[in-house]
Short mmCIF file of C-alpha atoms and ligand atoms in Angstrom, two decimals:
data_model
loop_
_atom_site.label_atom_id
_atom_site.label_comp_id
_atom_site.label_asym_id
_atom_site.label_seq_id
_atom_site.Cartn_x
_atom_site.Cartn_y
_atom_site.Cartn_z
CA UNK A 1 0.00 0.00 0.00
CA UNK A 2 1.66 3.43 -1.03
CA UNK A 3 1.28 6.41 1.16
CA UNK A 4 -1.45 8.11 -0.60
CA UNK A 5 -3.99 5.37 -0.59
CA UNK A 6 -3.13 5.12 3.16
CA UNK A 7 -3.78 8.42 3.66
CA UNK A 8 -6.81 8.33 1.83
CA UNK A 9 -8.42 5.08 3.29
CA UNK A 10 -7.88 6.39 6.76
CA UNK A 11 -9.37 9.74 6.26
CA UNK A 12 -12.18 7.66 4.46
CA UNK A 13 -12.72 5.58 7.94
CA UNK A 14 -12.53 8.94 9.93
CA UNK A 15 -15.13 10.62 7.96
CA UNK A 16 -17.17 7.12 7.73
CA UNK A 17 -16.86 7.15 11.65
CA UNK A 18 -17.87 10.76 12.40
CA UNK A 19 -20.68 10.61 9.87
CA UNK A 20 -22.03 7.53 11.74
CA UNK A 21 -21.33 9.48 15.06
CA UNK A 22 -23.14 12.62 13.80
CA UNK A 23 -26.19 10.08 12.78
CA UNK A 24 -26.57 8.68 15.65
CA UNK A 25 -27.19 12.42 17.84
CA UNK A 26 -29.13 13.74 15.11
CA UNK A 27 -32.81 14.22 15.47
CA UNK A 28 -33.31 11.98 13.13
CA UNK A 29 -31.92 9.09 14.29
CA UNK A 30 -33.73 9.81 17.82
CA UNK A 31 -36.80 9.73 16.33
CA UNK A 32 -36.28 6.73 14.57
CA UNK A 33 -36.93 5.25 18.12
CA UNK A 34 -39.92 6.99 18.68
CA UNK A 35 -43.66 5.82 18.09
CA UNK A 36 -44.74 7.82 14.93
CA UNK A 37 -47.95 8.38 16.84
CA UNK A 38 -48.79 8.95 20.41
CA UNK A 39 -52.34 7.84 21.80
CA UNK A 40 -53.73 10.24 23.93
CA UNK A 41 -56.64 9.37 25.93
CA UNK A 42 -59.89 11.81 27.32
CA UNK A 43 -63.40 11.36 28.42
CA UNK A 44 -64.65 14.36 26.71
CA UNK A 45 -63.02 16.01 23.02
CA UNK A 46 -62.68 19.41 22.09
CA UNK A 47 -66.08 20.81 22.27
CA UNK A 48 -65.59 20.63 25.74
CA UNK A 49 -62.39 22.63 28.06
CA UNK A 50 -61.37 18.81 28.94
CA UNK A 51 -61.06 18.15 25.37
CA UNK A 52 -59.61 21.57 24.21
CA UNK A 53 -56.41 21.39 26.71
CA UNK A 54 -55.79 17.87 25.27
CA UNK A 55 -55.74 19.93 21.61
CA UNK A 56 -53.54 22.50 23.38
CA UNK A 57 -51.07 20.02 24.85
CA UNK A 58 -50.71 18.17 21.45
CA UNK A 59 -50.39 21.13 19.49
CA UNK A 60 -47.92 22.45 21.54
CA UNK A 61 -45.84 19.41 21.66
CA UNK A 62 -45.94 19.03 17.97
CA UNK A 63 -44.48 22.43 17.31
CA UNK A 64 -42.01 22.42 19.98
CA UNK A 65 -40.29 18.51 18.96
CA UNK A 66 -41.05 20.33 15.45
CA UNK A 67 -43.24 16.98 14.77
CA UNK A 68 -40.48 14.27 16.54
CA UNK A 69 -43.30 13.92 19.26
CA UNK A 70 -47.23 13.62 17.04
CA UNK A 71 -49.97 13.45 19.54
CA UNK A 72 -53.21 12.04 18.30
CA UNK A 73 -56.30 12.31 20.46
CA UNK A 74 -58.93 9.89 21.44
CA UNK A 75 -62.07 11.23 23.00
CA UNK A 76 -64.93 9.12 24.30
CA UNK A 77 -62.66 6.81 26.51
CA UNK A 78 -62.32 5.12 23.27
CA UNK A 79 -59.30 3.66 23.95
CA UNK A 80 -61.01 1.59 26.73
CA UNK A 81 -64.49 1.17 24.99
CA UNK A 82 -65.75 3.99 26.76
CA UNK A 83 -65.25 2.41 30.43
CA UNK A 84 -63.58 5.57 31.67
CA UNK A 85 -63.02 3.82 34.65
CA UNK A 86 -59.90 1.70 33.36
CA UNK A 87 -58.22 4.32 31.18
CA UNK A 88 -55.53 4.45 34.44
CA UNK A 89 -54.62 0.59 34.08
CA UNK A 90 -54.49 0.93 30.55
CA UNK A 91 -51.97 3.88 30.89
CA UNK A 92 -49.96 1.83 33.19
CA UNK A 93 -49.83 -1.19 30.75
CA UNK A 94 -49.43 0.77 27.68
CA UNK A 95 -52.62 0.03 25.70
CA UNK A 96 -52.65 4.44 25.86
CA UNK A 97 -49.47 6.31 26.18
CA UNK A 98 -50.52 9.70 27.51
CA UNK A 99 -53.71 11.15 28.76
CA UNK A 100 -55.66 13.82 30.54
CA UNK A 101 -57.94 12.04 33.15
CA UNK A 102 -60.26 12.98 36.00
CA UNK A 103 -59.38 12.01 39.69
CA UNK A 104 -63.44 10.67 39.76
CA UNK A 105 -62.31 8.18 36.45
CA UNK A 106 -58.60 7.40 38.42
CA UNK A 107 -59.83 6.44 41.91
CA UNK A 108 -60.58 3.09 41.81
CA UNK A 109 -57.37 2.49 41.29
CA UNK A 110 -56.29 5.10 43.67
CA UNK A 111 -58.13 5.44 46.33
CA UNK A 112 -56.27 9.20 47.63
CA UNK A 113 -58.19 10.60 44.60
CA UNK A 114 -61.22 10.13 45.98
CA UNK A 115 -60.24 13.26 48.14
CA UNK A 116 -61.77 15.70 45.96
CA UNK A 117 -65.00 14.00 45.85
CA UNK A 118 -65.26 14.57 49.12
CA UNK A 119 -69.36 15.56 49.61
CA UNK A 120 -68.53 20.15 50.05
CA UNK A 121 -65.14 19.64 50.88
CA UNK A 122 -63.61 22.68 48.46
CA UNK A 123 -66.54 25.77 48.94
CA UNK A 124 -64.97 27.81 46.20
CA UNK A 125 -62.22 28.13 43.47
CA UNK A 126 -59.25 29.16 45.81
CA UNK A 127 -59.89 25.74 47.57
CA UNK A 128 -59.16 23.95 44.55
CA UNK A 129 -56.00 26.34 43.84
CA UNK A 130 -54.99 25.79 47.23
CA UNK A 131 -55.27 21.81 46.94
CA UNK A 132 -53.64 21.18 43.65
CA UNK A 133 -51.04 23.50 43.86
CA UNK A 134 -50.08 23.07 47.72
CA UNK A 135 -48.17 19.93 49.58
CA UNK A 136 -51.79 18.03 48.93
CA UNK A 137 -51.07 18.01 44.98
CA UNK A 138 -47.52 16.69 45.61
CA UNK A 139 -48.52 14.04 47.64
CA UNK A 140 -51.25 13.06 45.18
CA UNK A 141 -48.17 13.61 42.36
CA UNK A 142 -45.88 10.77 44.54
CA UNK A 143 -48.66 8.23 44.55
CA UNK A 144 -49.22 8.66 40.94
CA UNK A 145 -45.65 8.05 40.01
CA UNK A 146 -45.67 5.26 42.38
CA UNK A 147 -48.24 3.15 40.27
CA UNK A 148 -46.01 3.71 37.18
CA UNK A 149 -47.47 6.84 35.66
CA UNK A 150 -45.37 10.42 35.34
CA UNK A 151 -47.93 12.89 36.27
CA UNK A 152 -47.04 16.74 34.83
CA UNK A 153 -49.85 18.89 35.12
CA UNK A 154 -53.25 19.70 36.76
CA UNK A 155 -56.39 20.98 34.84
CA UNK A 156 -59.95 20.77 35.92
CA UNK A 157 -63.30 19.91 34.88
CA UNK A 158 -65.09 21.99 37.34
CA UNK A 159 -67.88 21.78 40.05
CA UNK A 160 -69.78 19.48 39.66
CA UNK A 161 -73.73 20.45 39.64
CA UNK A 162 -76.72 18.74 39.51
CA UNK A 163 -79.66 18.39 37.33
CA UNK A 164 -83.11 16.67 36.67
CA UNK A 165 -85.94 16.45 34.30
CA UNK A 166 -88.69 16.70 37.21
CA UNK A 167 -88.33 19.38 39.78
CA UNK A 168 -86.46 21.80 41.56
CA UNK A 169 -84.17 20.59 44.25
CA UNK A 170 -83.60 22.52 47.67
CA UNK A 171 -83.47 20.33 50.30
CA UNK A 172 -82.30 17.22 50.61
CA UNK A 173 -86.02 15.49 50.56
CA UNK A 174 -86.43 16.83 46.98
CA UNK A 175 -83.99 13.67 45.24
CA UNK A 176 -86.09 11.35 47.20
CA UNK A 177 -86.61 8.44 44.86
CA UNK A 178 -85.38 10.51 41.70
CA UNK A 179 -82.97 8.42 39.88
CA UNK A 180 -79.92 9.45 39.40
CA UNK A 181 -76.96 8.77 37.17
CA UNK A 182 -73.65 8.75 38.18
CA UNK A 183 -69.82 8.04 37.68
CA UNK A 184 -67.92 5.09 38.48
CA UNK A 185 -66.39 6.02 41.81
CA UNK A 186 -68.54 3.96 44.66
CA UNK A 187 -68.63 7.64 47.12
CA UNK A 188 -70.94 8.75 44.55
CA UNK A 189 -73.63 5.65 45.31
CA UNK A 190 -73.07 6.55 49.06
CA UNK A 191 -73.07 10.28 48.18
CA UNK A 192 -76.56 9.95 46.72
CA UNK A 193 -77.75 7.03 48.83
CA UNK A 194 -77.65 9.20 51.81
CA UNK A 195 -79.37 12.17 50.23
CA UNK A 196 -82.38 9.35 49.79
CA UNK A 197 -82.31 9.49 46.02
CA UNK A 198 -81.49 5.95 43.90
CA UNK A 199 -78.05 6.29 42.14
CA UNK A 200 -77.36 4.04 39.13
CA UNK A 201 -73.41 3.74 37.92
CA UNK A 202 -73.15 4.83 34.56
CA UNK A 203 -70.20 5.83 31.87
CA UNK A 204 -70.85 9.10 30.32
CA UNK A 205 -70.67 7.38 27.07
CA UNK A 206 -74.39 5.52 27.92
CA UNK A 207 -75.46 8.80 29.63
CA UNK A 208 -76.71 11.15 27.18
CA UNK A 209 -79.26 8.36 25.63
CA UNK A 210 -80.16 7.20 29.57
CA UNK A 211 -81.20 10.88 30.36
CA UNK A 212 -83.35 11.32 26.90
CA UNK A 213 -84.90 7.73 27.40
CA UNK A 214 -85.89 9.07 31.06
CA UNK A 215 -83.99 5.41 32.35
CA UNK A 216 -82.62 8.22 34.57
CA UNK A 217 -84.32 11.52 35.86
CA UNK A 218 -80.69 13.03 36.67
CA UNK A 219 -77.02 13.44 36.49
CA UNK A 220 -74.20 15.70 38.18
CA UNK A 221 -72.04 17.17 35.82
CA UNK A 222 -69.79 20.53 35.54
CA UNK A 223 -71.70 23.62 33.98
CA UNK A 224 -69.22 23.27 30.72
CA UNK A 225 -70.24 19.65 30.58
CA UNK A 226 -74.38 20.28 30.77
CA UNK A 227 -73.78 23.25 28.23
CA UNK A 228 -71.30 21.45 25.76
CA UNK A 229 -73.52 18.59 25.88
CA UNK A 230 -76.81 20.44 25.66
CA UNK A 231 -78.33 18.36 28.82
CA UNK A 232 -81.33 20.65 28.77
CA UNK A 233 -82.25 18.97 25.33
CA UNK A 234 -81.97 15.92 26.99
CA UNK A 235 -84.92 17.04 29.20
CA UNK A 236 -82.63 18.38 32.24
CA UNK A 237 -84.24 21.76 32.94
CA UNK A 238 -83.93 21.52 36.59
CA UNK A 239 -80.20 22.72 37.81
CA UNK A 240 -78.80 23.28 41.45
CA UNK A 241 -75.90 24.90 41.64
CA UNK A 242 -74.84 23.26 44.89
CA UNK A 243 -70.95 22.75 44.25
CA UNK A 244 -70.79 19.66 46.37
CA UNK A 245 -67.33 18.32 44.81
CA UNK A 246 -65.30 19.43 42.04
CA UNK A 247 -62.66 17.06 39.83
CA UNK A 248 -59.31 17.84 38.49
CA UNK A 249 -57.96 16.93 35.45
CA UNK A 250 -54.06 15.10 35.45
CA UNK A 251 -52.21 15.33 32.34
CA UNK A 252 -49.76 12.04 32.56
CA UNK A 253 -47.55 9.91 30.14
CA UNK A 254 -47.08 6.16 30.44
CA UNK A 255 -43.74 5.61 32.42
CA UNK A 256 -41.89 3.55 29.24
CA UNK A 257 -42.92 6.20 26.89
CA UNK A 258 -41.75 8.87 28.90
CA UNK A 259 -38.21 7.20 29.27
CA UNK A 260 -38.08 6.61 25.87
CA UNK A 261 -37.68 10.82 25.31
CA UNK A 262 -34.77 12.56 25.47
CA UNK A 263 -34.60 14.40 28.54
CA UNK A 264 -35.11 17.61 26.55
CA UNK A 265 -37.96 16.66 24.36
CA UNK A 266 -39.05 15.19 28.20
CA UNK A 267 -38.97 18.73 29.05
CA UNK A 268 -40.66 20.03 26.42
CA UNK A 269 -43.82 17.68 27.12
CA UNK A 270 -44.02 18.36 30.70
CA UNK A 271 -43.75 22.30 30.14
CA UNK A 272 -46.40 22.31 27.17
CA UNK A 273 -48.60 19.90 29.93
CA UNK A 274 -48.32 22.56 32.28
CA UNK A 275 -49.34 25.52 29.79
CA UNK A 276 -52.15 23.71 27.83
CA UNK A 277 -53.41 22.63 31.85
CA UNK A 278 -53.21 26.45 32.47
CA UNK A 279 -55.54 27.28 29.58
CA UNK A 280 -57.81 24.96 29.91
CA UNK A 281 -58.46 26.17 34.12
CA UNK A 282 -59.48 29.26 32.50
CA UNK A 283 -61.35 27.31 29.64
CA UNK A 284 -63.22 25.47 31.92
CA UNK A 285 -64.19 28.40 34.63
CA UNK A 286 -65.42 30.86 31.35
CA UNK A 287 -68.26 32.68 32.41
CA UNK A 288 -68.66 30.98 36.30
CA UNK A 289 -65.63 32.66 38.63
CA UNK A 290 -67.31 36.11 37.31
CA UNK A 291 -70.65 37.81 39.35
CA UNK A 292 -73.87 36.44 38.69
CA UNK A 293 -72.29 33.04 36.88
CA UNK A 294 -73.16 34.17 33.13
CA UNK A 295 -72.69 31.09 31.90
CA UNK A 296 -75.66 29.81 33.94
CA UNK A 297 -77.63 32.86 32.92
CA UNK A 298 -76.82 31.98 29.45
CA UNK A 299 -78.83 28.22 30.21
CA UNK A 300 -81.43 30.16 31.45
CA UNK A 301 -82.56 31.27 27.89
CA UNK A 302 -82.77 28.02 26.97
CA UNK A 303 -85.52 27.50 29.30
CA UNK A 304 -83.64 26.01 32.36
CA UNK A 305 -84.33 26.65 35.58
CA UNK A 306 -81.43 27.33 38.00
CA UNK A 307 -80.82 27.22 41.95
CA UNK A 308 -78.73 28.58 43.91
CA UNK A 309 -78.60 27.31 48.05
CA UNK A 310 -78.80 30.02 50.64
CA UNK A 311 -76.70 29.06 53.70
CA UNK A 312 -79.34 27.21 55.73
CA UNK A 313 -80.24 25.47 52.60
CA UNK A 314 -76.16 24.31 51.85
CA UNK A 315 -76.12 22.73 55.41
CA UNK A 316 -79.20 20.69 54.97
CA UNK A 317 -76.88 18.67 51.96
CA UNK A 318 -73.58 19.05 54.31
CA UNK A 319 -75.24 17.39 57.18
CA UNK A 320 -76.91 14.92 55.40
CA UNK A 321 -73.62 13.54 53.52
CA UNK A 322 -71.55 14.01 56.88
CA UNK A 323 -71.00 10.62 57.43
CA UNK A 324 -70.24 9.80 54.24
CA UNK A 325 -67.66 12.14 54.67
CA UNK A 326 -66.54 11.10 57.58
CA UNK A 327 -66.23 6.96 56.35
CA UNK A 328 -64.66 8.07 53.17
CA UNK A 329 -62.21 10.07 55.30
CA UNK A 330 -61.12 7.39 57.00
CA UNK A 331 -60.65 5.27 53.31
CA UNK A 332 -58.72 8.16 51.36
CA UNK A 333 -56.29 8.81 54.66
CA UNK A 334 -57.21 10.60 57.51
CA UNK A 335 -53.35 12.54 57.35
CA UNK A 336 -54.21 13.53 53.77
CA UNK A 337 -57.85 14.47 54.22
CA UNK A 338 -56.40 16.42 57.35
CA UNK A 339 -53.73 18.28 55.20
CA UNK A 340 -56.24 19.13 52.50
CA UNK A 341 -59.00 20.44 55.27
CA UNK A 342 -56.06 22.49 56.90
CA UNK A 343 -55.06 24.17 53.22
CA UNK A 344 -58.47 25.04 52.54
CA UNK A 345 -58.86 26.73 56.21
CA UNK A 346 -56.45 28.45 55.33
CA UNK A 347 -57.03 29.40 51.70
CA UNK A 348 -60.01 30.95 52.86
O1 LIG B 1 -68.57 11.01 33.19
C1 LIG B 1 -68.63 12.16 33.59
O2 LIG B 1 -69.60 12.62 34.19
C2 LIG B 1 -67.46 13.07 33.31
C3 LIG B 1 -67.41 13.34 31.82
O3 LIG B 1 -67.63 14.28 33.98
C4 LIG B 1 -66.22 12.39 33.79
O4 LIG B 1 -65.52 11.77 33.04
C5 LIG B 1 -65.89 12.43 35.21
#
């Protein structure tokens, strides 16, 4: 071998091995490894503020991987058949890889999340604040992780109010016998067991057609939720706005997928979680955290008629669920529950 093709063969194998090095840190080649789409998971779509901060988060994520991370949504629990109550085992095998879910959907498989459906725990908006964004949200964040799921943001669907097709609904004695619809955590059946009315476990995929086939008389749902939906078409023009509990939303990513990201494009997912879960807080509270509640005035020209409790009214409910409180307490954690009542004392 003369010099020159020496030369020239090693400087061939230099440039053979940096090209191969450069390949294999290029974005390319990273996302090579990744899924060329992501399933997202939600109850509700984008009609609804649940739906639109899953949009949010996706879009974001797509323009800030510039398209190495594609996000497709999947509304109706559809990844689960609609069973919203086993999207969070599904996220911990894999079946979805990322999802914004409500604590009600998550706590039968974790039973701290029953906390906020706690029967008037949170009075206002600044008691949610306080709980999601105080020691109680990290705690809830730990347990999360612990089952295998990276939780990154909070979101909300709202408080939860109810609604019927027959009457208006003051006092406790007014849901006597009234059928009710609700969702798949068993508090609920105890919630509305105790307030004498007949609760009937239900996903909201098999609600809307339960409601206009009157198999039910009633459901509890957030105002964005009855509105979205158009529950008053559904023969729900009976609404008290009682605020008796009021769910989060957790954005989360299935522990392998997350791993599988480069810490930076890791980052990038849990920052966009945190913005899009931003928006969609004030998405969801549109036209209820200002006076007078316009977007219940709004339902009110479309013939429903809505209720608001005066203070002797609100402790009828209170005392009549108080030992439902007091059981479910005792399931959820009595340190947690204590934590949460102590940051909403003093949120107040
Ligand atoms: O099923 C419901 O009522 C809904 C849409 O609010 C939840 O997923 C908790």
């Amino acid at each position: 071998m003369n010099k020159g093709s020496f030369l020239s063969k090693a400087l061939g194998t230099i440039l053979l091995f940096s090209g191969f090095t450069i390949g294999l840190h290029s974005p390319l080649a990273i996302a090579a490894d990744y899924k060329s789409e992501y399933k997202m998971s939600l109850v509700l779509g984008p009609a609804f503020p649940w739906g639109k901060g899953g949009e949010i988060w996706a879009d974001l994520v797509r323009e800030r991987t510039s398209g190495r991370i594609n996000i497709k949504l999947y509304p109706g629990a559809s990844l689960v058949g609609g069973d919203q109550t086993r999207e969070f085992t599904s996220i911990r095998q894999g079946v979805i890889d990322m999802a914004i879910g409500s604590t009600i959907n998550w706590s039968p498989q974790i039973k701290e999340l029953n906390l906020f459906s706690l029967p008037f725990l949170m009075p206002n908006y600044q008691s949610m604040d306080a709980l999601v964004k105080g020691d109680v949200g990290k705690d809830l964040f730990a347990i999360i992780e612990k089952q295998g799921v990276v939780p990154l943001a909070w979101g909300e669907n709202g408080f939860r109010e109810i609604s019927n097709s027959k009457k208006e609904i003051k006092k406790p004695e007014d849901l006597k016998g009234m059928k009710f619809r609700v969702v798949g955590s068993p508090i609920y059946n105890e919630t509305f067991s105790a307030l004498g009315a007949n609760p009937t476990q239900m996903s909201w995929a098999d609600t809307q057609s339960a409601l206009a086939s009157g198999a039910v008389d009633g459901q509890e749902n957030p105002e964005s939720v009855y509105a979205a939906a158009k529950l008053y078409t559904v023969g729900q023009k009976f609404v008290t706005v009682w605020h008796y509990v009021n769910d989060p939303l957790i954005f989360v990513v299935n522990k392998e997928v997350w791993e599988n990201w480069t810490p930076q494009d890791r980052e990038i997912v849990r920052q966009a979680a945190i913005d899009a879960g931003k928006q969609e807080v004030v998405i969801a509270r549109k036209g209820l955290i200002e006076a007078n509640q316009p977007a219940w005035k709004e339902m009110e020209q479309s013939g429903v008629k809505v209720s608001y409790l005066n203070s002797a009214e609100h402790a009828l409910f209170v005392n009549a669920t108080r030992d439902v409180y007091a059981k479910w307490k005792n399931q959820i954690g009595a340190g947690l529950v204590e934590k949460a009542e102590k940051s909403i004392g003093s949120a107040k």
